Structures are given as structure tokens and as C-alpha cells.
Short mmCIF file of C-alpha atoms in Angstrom, two decimals:
data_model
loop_
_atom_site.label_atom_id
_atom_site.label_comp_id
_atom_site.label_asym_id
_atom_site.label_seq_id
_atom_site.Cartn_x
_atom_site.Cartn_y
_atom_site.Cartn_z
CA UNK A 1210 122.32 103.53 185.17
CA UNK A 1211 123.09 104.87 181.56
CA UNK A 1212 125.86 101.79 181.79
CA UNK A 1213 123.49 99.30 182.96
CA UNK A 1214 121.03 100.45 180.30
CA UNK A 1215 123.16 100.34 177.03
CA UNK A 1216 124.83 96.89 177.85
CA UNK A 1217 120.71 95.97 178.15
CA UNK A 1218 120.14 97.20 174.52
CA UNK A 1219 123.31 95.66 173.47
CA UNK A 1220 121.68 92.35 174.74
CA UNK A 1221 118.64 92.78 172.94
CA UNK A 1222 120.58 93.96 169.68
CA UNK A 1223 122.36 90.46 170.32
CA UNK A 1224 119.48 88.23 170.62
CA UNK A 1225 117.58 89.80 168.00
CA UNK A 1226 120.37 89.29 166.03
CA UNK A 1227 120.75 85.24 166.60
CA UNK A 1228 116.76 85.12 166.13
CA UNK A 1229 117.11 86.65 162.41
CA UNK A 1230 120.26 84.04 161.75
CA UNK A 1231 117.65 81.10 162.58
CA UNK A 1232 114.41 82.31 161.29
CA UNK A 1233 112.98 79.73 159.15
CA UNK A 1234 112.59 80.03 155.08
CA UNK A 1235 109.06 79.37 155.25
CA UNK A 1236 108.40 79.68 151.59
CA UNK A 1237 111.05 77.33 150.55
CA UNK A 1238 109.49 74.56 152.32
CA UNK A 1239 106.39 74.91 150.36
CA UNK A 1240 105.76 71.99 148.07
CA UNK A 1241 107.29 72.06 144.53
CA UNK A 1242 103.79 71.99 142.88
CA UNK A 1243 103.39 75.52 144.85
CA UNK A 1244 106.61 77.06 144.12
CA UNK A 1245 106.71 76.13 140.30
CA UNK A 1246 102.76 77.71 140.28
CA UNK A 1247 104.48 81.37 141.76
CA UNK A 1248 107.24 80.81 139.45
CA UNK A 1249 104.53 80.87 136.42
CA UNK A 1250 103.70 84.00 137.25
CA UNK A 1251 106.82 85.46 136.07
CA UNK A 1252 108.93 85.81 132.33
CA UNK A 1253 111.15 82.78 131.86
CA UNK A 1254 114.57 85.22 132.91
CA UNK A 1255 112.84 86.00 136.21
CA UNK A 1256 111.98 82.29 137.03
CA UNK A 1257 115.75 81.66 135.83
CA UNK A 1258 117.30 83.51 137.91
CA UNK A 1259 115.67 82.35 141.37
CA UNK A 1260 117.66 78.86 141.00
CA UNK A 1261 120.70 81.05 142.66
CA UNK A 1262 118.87 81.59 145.82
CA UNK A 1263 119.66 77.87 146.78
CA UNK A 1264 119.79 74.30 145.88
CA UNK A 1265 116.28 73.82 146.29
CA UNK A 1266 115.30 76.22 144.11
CA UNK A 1267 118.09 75.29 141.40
CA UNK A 1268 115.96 73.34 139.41
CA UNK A 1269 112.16 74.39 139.89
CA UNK A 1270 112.32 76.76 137.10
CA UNK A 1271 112.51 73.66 135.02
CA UNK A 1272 109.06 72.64 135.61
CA UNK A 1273 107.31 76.20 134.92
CA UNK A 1274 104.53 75.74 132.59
CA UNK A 1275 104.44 79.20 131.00
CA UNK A 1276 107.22 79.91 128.54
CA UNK A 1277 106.69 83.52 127.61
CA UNK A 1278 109.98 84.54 124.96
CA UNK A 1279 109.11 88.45 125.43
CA UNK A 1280 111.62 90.50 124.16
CA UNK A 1281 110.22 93.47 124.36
CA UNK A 1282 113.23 95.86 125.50
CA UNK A 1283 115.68 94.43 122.40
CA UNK A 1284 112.74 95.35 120.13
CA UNK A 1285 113.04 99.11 121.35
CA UNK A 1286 116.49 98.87 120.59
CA UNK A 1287 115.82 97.61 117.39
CA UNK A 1288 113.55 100.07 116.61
CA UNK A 1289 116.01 102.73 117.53
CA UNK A 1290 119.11 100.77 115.32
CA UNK A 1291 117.38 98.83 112.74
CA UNK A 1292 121.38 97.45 112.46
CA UNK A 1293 121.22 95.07 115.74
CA UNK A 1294 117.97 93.06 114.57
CA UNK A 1295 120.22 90.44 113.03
CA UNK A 1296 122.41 90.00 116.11
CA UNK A 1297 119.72 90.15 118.10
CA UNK A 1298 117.70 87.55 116.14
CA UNK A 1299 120.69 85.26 116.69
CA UNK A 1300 120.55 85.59 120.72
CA UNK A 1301 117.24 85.52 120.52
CA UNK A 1302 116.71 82.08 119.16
CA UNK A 1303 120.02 81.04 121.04
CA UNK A 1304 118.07 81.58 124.11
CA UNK A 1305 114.90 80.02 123.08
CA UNK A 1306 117.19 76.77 122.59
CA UNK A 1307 119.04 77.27 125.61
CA UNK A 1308 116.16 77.15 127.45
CA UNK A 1309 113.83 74.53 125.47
CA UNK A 1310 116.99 72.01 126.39
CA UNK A 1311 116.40 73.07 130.19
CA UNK A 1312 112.62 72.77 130.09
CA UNK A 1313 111.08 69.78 132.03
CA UNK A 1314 107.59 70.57 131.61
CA UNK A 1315 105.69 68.14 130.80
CA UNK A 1316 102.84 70.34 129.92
CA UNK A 1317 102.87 73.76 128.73
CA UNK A 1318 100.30 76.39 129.53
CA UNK A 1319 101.57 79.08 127.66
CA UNK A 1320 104.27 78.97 124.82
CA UNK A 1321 104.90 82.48 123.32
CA UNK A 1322 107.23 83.70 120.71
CA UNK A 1323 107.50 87.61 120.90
CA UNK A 1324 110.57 88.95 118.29
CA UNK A 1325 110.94 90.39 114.80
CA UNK A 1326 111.73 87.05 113.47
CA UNK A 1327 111.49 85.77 110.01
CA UNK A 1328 111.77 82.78 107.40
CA UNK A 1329 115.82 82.90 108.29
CA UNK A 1330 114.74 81.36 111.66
CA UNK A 1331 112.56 78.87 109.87
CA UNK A 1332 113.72 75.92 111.14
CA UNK A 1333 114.49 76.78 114.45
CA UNK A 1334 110.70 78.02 114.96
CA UNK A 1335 109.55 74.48 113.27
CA UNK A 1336 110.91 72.71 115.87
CA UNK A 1337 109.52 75.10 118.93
CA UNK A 1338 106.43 74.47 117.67
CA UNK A 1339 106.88 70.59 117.40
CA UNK A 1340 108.42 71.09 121.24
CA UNK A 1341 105.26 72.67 121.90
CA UNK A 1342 102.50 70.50 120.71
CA UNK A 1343 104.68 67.41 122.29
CA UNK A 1344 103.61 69.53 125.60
CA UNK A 1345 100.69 69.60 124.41
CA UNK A 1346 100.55 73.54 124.35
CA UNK A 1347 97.17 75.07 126.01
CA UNK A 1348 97.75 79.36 124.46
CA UNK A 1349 100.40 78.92 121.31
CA UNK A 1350 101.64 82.72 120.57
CA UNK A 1351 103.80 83.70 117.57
CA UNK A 1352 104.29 87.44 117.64
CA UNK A 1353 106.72 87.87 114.93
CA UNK A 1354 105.97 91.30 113.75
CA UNK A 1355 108.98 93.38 112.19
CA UNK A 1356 110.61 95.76 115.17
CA UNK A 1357 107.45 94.16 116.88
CA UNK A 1358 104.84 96.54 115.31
CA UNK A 1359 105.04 96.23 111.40
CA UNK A 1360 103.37 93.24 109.30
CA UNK A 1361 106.80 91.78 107.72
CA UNK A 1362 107.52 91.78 103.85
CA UNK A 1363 105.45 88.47 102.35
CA UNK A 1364 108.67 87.18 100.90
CA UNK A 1365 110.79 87.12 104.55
CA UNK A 1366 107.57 85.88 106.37
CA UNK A 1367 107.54 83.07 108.73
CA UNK A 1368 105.19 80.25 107.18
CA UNK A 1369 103.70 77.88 109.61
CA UNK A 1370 104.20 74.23 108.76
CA UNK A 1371 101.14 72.29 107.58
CA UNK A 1372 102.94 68.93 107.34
CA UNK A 1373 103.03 69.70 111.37
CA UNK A 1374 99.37 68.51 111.55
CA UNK A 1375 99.71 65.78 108.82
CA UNK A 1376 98.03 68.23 106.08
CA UNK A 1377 99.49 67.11 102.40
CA UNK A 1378 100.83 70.97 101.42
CA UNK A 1379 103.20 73.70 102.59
CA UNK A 1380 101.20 76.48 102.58
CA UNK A 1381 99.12 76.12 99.96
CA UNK A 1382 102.34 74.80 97.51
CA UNK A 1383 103.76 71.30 97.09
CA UNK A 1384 106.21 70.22 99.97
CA UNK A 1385 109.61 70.33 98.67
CA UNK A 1386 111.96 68.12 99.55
CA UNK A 1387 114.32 70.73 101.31
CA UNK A 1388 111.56 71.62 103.59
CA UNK A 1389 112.23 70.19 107.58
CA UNK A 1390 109.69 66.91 107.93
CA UNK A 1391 108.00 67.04 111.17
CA UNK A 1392 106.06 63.72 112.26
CA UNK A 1393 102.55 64.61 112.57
CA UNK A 1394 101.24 64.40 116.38
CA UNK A 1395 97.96 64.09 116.17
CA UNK A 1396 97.11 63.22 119.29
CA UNK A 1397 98.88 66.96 120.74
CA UNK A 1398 96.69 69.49 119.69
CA UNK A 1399 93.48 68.68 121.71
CA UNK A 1400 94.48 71.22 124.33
CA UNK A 1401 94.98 73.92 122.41
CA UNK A 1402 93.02 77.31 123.15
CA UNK A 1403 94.50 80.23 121.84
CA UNK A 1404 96.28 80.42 118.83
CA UNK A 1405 97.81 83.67 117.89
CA UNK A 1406 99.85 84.25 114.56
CA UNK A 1407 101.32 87.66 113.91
CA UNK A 1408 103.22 87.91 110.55
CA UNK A 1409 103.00 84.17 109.74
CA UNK A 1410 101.85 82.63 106.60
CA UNK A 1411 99.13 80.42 107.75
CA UNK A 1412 96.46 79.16 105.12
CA UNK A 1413 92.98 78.16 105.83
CA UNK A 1414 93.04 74.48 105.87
CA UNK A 1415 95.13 74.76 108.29
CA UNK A 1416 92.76 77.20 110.75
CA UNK A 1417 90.06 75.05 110.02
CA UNK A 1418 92.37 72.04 111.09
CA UNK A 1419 92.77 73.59 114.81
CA UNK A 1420 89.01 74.65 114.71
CA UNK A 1421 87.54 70.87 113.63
CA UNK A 1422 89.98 69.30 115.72
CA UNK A 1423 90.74 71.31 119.28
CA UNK A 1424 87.76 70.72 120.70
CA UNK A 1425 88.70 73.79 123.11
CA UNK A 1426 90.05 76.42 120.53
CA UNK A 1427 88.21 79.92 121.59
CA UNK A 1428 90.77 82.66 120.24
CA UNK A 1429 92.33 82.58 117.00
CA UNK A 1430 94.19 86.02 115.90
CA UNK A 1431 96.09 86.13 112.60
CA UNK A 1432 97.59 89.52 111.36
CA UNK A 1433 99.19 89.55 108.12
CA UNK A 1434 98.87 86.49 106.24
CA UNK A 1435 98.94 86.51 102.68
CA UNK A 1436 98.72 82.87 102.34
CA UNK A 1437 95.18 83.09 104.01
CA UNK A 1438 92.72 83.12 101.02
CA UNK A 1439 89.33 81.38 102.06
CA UNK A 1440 88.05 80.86 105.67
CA UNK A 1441 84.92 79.15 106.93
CA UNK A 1442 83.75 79.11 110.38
CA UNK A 1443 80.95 76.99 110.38
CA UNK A 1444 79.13 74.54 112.79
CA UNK A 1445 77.83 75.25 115.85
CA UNK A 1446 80.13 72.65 117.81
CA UNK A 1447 82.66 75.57 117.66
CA UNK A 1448 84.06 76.80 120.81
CA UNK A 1449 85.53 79.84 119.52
CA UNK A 1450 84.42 82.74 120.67
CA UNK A 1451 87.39 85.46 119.17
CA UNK A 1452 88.16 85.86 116.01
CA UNK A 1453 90.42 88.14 114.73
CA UNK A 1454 91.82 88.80 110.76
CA UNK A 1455 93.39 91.62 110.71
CA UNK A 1456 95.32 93.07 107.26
CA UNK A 1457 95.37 89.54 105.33
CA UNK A 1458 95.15 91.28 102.09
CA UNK A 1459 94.92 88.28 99.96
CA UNK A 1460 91.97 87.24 101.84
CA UNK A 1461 88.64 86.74 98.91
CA UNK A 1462 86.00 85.05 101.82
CA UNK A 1463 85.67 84.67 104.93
CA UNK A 1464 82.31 82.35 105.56
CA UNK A 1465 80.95 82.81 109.80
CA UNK A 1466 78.05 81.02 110.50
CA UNK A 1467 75.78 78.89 112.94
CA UNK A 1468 78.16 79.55 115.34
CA UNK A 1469 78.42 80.81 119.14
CA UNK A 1470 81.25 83.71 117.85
CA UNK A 1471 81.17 86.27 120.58
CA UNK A 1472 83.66 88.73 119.10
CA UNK A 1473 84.71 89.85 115.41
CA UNK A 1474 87.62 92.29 114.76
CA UNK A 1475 88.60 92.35 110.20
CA UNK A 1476 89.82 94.53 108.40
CA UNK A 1477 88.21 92.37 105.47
CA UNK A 1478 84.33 93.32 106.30
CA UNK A 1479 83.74 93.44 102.58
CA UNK A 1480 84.61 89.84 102.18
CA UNK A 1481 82.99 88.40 104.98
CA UNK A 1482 79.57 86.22 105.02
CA UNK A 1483 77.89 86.50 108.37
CA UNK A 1484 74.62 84.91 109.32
CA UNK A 1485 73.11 82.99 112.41
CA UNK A 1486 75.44 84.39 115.05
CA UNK A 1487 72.93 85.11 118.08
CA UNK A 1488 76.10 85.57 120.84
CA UNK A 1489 77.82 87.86 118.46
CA UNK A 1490 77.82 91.29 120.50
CA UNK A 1491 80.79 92.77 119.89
CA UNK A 1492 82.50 93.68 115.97
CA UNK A 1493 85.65 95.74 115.09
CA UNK A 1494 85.55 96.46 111.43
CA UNK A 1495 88.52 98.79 109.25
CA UNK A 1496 89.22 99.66 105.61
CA UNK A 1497 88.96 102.45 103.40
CA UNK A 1498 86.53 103.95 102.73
CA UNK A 1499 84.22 104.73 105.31
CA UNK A 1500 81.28 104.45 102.84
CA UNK A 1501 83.10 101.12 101.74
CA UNK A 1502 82.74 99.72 105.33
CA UNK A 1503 78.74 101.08 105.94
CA UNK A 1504 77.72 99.23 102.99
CA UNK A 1505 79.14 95.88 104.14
CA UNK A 1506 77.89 96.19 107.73
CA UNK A 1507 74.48 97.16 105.86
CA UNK A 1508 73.07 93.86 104.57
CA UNK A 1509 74.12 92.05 108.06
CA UNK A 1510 70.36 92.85 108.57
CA UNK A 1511 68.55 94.02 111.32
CA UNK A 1512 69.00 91.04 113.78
CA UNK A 1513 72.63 90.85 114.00
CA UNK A 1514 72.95 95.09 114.07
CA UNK A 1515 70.37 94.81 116.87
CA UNK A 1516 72.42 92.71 119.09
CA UNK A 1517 75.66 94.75 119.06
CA UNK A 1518 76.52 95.51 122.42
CA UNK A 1519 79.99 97.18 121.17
CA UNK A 1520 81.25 98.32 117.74
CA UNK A 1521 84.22 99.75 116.15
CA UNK A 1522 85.06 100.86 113.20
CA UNK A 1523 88.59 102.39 111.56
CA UNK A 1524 88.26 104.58 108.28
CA UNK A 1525 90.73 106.27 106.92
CA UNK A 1526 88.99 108.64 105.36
CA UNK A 1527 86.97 111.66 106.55
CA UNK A 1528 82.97 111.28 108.16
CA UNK A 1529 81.17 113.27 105.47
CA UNK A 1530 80.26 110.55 104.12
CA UNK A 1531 77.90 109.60 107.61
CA UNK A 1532 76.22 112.90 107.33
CA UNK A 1533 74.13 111.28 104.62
CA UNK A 1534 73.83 107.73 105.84
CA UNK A 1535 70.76 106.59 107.03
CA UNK A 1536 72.11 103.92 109.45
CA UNK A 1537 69.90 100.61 110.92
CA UNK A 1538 68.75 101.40 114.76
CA UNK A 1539 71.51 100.26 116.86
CA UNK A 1540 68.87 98.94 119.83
CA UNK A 1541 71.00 97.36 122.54
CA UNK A 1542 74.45 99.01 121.21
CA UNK A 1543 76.54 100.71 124.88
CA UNK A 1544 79.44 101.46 123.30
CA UNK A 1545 80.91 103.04 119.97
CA UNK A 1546 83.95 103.81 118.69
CA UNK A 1547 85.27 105.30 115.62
CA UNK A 1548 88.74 105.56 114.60
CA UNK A 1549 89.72 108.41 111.80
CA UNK A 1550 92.43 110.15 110.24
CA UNK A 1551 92.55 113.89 111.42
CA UNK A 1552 92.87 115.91 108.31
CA UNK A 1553 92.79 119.73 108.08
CA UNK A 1554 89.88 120.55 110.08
CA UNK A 1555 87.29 118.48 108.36
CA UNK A 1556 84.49 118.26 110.71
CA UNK A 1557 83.58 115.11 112.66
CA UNK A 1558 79.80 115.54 113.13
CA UNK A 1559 78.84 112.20 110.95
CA UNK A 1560 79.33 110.20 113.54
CA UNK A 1561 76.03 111.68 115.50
CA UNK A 1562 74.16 110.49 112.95
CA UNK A 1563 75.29 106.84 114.01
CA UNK A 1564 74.51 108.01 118.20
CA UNK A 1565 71.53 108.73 117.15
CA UNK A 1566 70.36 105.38 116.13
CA UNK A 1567 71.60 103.84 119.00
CA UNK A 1568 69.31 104.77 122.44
CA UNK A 1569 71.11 102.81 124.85
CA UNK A 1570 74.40 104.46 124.48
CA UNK A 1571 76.44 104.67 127.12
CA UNK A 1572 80.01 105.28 125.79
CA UNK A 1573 81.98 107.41 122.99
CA UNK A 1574 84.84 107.30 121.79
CA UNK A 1575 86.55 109.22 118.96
CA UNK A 1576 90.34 108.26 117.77
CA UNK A 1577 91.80 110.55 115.61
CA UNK A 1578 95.28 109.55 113.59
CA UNK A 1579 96.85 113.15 112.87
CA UNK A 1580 97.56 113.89 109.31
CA UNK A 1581 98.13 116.95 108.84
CA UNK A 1582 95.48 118.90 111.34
CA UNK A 1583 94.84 122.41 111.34
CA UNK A 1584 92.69 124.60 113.64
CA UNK A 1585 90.85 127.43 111.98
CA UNK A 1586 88.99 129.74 113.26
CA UNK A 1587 85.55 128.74 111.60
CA UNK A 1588 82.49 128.75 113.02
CA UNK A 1589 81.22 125.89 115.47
CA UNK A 1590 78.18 124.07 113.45
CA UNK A 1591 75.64 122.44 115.02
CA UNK A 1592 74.07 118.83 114.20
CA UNK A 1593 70.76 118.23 114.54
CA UNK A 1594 69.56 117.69 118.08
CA UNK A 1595 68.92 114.22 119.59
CA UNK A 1596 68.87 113.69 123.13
CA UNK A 1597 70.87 111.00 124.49
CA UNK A 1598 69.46 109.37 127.64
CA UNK A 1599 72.29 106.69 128.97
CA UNK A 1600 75.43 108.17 127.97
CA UNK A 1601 77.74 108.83 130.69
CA UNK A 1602 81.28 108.87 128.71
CA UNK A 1603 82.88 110.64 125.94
CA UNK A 1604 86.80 110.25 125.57
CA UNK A 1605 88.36 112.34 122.34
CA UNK A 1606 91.70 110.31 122.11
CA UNK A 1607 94.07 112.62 119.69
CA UNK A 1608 92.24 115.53 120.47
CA UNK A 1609 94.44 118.53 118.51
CA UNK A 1610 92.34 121.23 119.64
CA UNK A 1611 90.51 122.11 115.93
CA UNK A 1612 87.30 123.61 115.76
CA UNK A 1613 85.37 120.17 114.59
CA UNK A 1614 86.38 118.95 118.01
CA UNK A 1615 85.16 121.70 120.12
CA UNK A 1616 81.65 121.52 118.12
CA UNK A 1617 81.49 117.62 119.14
CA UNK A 1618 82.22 118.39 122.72
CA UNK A 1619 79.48 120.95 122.53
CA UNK A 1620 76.83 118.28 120.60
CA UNK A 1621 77.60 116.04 123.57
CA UNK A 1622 77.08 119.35 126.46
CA UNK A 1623 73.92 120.05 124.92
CA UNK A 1624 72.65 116.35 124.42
CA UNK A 1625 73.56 113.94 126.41
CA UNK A 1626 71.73 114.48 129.83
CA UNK A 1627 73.22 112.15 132.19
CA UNK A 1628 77.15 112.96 130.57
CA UNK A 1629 79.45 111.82 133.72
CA UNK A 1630 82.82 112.15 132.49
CA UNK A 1631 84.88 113.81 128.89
CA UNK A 1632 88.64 112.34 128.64
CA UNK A 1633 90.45 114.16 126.37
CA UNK A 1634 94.03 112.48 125.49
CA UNK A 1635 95.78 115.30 123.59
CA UNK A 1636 98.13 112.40 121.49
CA UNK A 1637 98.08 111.46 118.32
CA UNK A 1638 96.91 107.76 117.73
CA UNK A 1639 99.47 106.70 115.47
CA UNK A 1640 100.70 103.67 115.90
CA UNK A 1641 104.25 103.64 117.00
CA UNK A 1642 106.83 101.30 118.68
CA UNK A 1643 106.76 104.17 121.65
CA UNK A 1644 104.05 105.84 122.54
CA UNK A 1645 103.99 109.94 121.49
CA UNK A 1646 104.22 112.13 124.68
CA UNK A 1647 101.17 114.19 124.51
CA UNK A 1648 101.10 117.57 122.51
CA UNK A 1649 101.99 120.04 125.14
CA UNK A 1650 99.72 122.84 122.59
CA UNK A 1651 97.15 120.78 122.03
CA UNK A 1652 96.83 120.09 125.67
CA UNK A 1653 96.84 123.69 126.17
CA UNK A 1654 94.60 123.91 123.16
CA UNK A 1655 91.75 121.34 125.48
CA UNK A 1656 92.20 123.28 128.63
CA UNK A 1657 91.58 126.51 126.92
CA UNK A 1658 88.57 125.49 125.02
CA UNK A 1659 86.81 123.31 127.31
CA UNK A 1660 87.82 124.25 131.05
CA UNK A 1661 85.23 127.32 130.02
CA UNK A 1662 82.67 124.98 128.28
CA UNK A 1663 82.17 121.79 130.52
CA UNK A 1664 80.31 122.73 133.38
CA UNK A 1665 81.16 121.41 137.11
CA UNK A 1666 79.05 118.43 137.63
CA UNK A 1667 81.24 116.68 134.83
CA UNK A 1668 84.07 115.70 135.61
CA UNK A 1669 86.98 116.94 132.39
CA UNK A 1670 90.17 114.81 132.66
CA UNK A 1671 92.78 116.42 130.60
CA UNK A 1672 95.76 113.95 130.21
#
């Protein structure tokens, strides 16, 4: 019987076997128009490498419509050995070529450049961008930052080629005639939607080319230009609705009006003109200092502060200065966030005096960049009461464990009635190429000063 039995399960083993060996490859007999859509889902070396799996699949990579160049993990390498970015670079733009000669899209809806490239690779990036437009390009990304987190030096930047779009200048400066020609295409650009330029010399003429003439353009970042002098964003026949200008020191205006903008982020609020916006509702403003940045929002007026749904701002300074500020009511503002640097133990308090003129709060959030921190033993001081109906979340992101921290916990505690949730994130918020593990004392620091303080109904995430 025990025989009989194992030559049955040796059967079944068998015929289980044969039924694996002719099961069916369902997903390669999908249409192509399917396969190259889950192809577009992954980075160009991932969609590469399927063409092994069989001869059908040999050439569908071709056809992907999302070039994304990230090069993220030779950038942490660089970072660690500033001495492989040149041999890098060259592989770098080797494989962009590589793959360009490969590419049989015939439309492109992403085309994204992501190294610490510079004017060395000049021509090479003129002629992915002509590649680009040709296809005509839907989300255009150059993300050319130095070890991918640094604005590069002005003389090594990348500058983007005006004669590209039939403009009569090189960035602001006669054409030479060294400089590659590119044929103007014209007829290209109309599908653009996001344009993204991250340590490339890009002048206003030429931002106000792709706004007057991509009738679909509705995010337009630029970090780091110092060819950028004058902006306007005017006309409400705009479709953007994202603006970013971030660090363009060179920058003297930037002119936004009559105009559907949805979302501001500059670091150049003293320099920018801002009137008849009524779907602006969220703004990101930095500079230095803190009283600098108050007085510009200041004279927005009353109608534009009013509609704020979300607002940011990054000093780098201290929040004394707040303490005294009588700032306009804040009437439909949910969420706030303030970005500092963390000196000595200089207390944070100001920024109640901002909470306080906005009644429909609903979340905090306070980033402090250590410099130098120290806790003292002072005592806790209290700001001046002012009950908070609608906020539900406070998260302390570099929290360090000083006294002026505690004493902002404790304003929130005694305030804010429906308070849901505190998360503290004991790391600094420096910017760096990796992110800091968290400060295993000041995380010892958080649980020791506010495990006693925050009572049970709220929940305290300690990260």
C-alpha cells in the first residue's frame, strides 16, 4: 500500500510537472501598447533589461515614453569621493547617448536629466534637449545640481540654449559663433508641462517663451540661475499653477499677476510684485532676516494673506524678532511652517504670535537647522495664552531637547484643545546628500521631557 501510494505521488509530481512546462506566458501576449505602458513605470535600466526575457520583449523597451536618467546611487558615491565625478560624468552622458540612439519613441512623456553635470557636457545636453522637443517632451527635467544637492559654481553652470526656441541671444549675451546652432522647432514645445531647471542658466525671455507659448505649462522650478534677472507672470490665459525660484541671487523682479498661480515657493520675496492672484493658497518664502521676510509678506494686503491655506517660511535667523510683530489675521490659513536655525537655546515662542492670528489652524510645524544648540537649564517661559480651536498636529522636526522646545510643547498642551498628535523627529534638518541618523541623546532628551508631559489621549510619536 505504501508502494502503491508513493508511485501515485510520483505520478502527480510528474504531471504537475509537464503542466508547469506548458503553462502559457499570459502577459507576453498582451498587446505592445500594454506592455510598453508597464514598462513606463520603471527607470530606463529596468525597462532595459527585460528585452533578455525573450524575443518579444527585445525591443519594447524602445518604445517607452518615460526616459528618467536617475543616477542617484553614483551621486552617493560621488559625494563620498568627490574624485569619480569626472569619470562618472563621462558614463553618464555615454549612457544617455547609448540609449537616445535606441529610443523609438515617438513621443516622450517624461525626459529627465538627474547628475552633477556641467558646461563640460554642454553640447551633449544641447542636443538631448533638441531630441526631446523633436518628441515633443510633455515633463522636461534637468537636475544638474553639484553631487546632486549643491547649486553649481556660476562659471561651470549648464546654460540652456535660447537659440533652441529661435530667441536672438545666448543667455542674455550675443551668440558666438563657437556656440552649437540648433534649428528652432517651433512647432515642439506645445506639449510641454513641467519644466524643471536645477543649476542651469536660464534667463527670463526665455521662461516667458515656454509660458506665452505652451499653452499647457503648469510647473516651472528653477534653482540657481544667475542669468535670471527679471520675470513677469502675467495674463490670466496662464496655465501655470507652480512656480518655484529658489536661490537665483541675481534676480532684481519678479512681476505675478492676474493670474490663476496656485502655489509660490522664492527665496526672492523681497523682489517679488504680487497682486490679483485669487487661487493663490499656498506660499513658501526664505531669506535672511526673518524681519526682512515679514515686511515683504506685509504689503501683500489683507486679501491675498486671507486666502492662504498653507505657508512657509525659512529664516535663518532667530524668532525674537516675531515676539514684536503684529502680524495680518491669517483667516482661512490650516497649516504653518517655519524653518530656523537652532542656535544656543534662543527661545522659539515668536512663532505663537503668528498661531495666534490664524483661527483655523490645524497643523504646526517647526524645523530647526542645528547650529550650535545648547540645553540649559533655564526656566520654561510662558507666551501669552490663546486658545487654539482646530489644531490637531504639532511635529518639532530637529527637536535637540533645549529648554525653548519643551516650553513650545507646553504652549501647545495648554492651548490647543483638540491637539491629536506631537511628532518629534530628533534630527537635525540640515540638508545633506544622506540623511543624519537621528540623535540617539536628543531622542533620549524627547522621551525624557515629554513622555511625563503629554498626557494619554495624544498620541507622542518619538522617531
Amino acid at each position: 500500500m505504501a508502494k502503491r501510494l508513493q508511485l501515485s505521488n510520483n505520478f502527480a509530481l510528474k504531471k504537475c510537472s509537464r503542466r508547469a512546462c506548458i503553462a502559457k506566458d499570459r502577459i507576453s501576449q498582451l498587446p505592445d501598447d500594454i506592455l510598453v505602458h508597464i514598462l513606463s513605470f520603471l527607470s530606463v535600466k529596468e525597462a532595459a533589461d527585460t528585452s533578455v526575457l525573450s524575443k518579444r520583449w527585445l525591443p519594447l523597451w524602445r518604445f517607452v515614453p518615460r526616459l528618467d536618467f536617475d543616477a542617484t546611487k553614483q551621486l552617493d558615491e560621488v559625494a563620498v569621493d568627490q574624485k569619480l565625478q569626472k569619470r562618472y560624468m563621462k558614463k553618464y552622458v555615454r549612457w544617455v547617448n547609448r540609449t537616445l540612439r535606441m529610443c523609438k519613441a515617438q513621443r516622450l512623456d517624461q525626459f529627465r536629466v538627474r547628475f552633477d553635470l556641467n558646461e563640460l557636457a554642454q553640447h551633449e545636453i544641447d542636443k538631448w534637449l533638441e531630441f526631446a522637443f523633436a518628441r515633443q517632451v510633455q515633463r522636461l527635467e534637468l537636475d544638474l545640481l553639484e553631487g546632486g544637492e549643491r547649486i553649481q559654481a556660476s562659471d561651470y553652470c549648464y546654460t540652456f540654449p535660447a537659440q533652441l526656441l529661435g530667441l536672438n541671444h545666448y543667455a542674455g549675451q550675443p551668440q558666438s559663433n563657437n556656440v552649437h546652432k540648433l534649428p528652432p522647432l517651433w512647432h515642439n514645445f506645445k506639449s510641454v508641462k513641467v519644466l524643471l531647471f536645477k543649476s542651469v542658466h536660464v534667463t527670463g525671455e526665455v521662461l516667458e517663451f515656454f509660458l506665452h507659448n505652451c499653452p499647457f505649462v503648469e510647473e516651472m522650478v528653477v534653482h540657481g540661475s544667475e542669468t535670471l534677472v527679471n520675470l513677469e507672470v502675467v495674463g490670466p490665459s496662464l496655465k501655470l499653477k507652480h512656480l518655484e525660484i529658489w536661490f537665483c541671487l541675481d534676480l532684481k523682479s519678479l512681476k505675478i499677476c492676474d493670474t490663476n498661480i496656485v502655489t509660490l515657493r522664492t527665496s526672492s520675496a523681497h523682489k517679488l510684485l504680487l497682486s490679483n492672484v485669487p487661487m493663490l493658497i499656498e506660499v513658501d518664502v526664505g531669506g535672511h532676516p526673518f524681519q526682512h521676510i515679514l515686511d515683504t509678506i506685509a504689503p501683500w494686503g489683507s486679501c491675498i494673506l486671507s486666502q492662504l491655506e498653507v505657508l512657509k517660511i525659512h529664516a535663518y535667523g532667530g524668532l525674537e524678532y516675531l515676539e514684536h510683530y503684529k502680524f495680518p489675521e491669517l483667516t482661512k490659513l490650516k497649516k504653518f511652517v517655519v524653518e530656523v536655525l537652532a542656535k544656543e537655546d534662543m527661545s522659539v515662542l515668536g512663532c505663537t504670535h503668528v498661531i495666534g492670528a490664524a483661527p483655523q489652524l490645524k497643523e504646526f510645524e517647526l524645523k530647526l537647522l542645528w547650529v550650535l544648540p545648547l540645553r540649559s537649564e533655564r526656566e520654561c517661559r510662558k507666551a501669552v495664552r490663546c486658545p487654539l480651536h482646530h489644531l490637531k498636529v504639532l511635529r518639532l522636526s530637529g527637536y535637540y531637547g533645549r529648554t525653548s522646545e519643551v516650553e513650545l510643547v507646553r504652549y501647545f498642551l495648554e492651548n490647543a484643545m483638540l491637539l491629536e498628535k506631537i511628532i518629534v523627529d530628533p534630527c537635525s534638518q540640515n540638508v545633506h546628500r544622506h540623511r543624519v541618523a537621528p540623535d540617539e541623546i536628543a531622542r533620549n532628551f524627547a522621551k525624557l521631557q515629554l513622555e511625563g508631559e503629554v498626557p494619554p489621549h495624544i498620541q507622542l510619536l518619538i522617531l
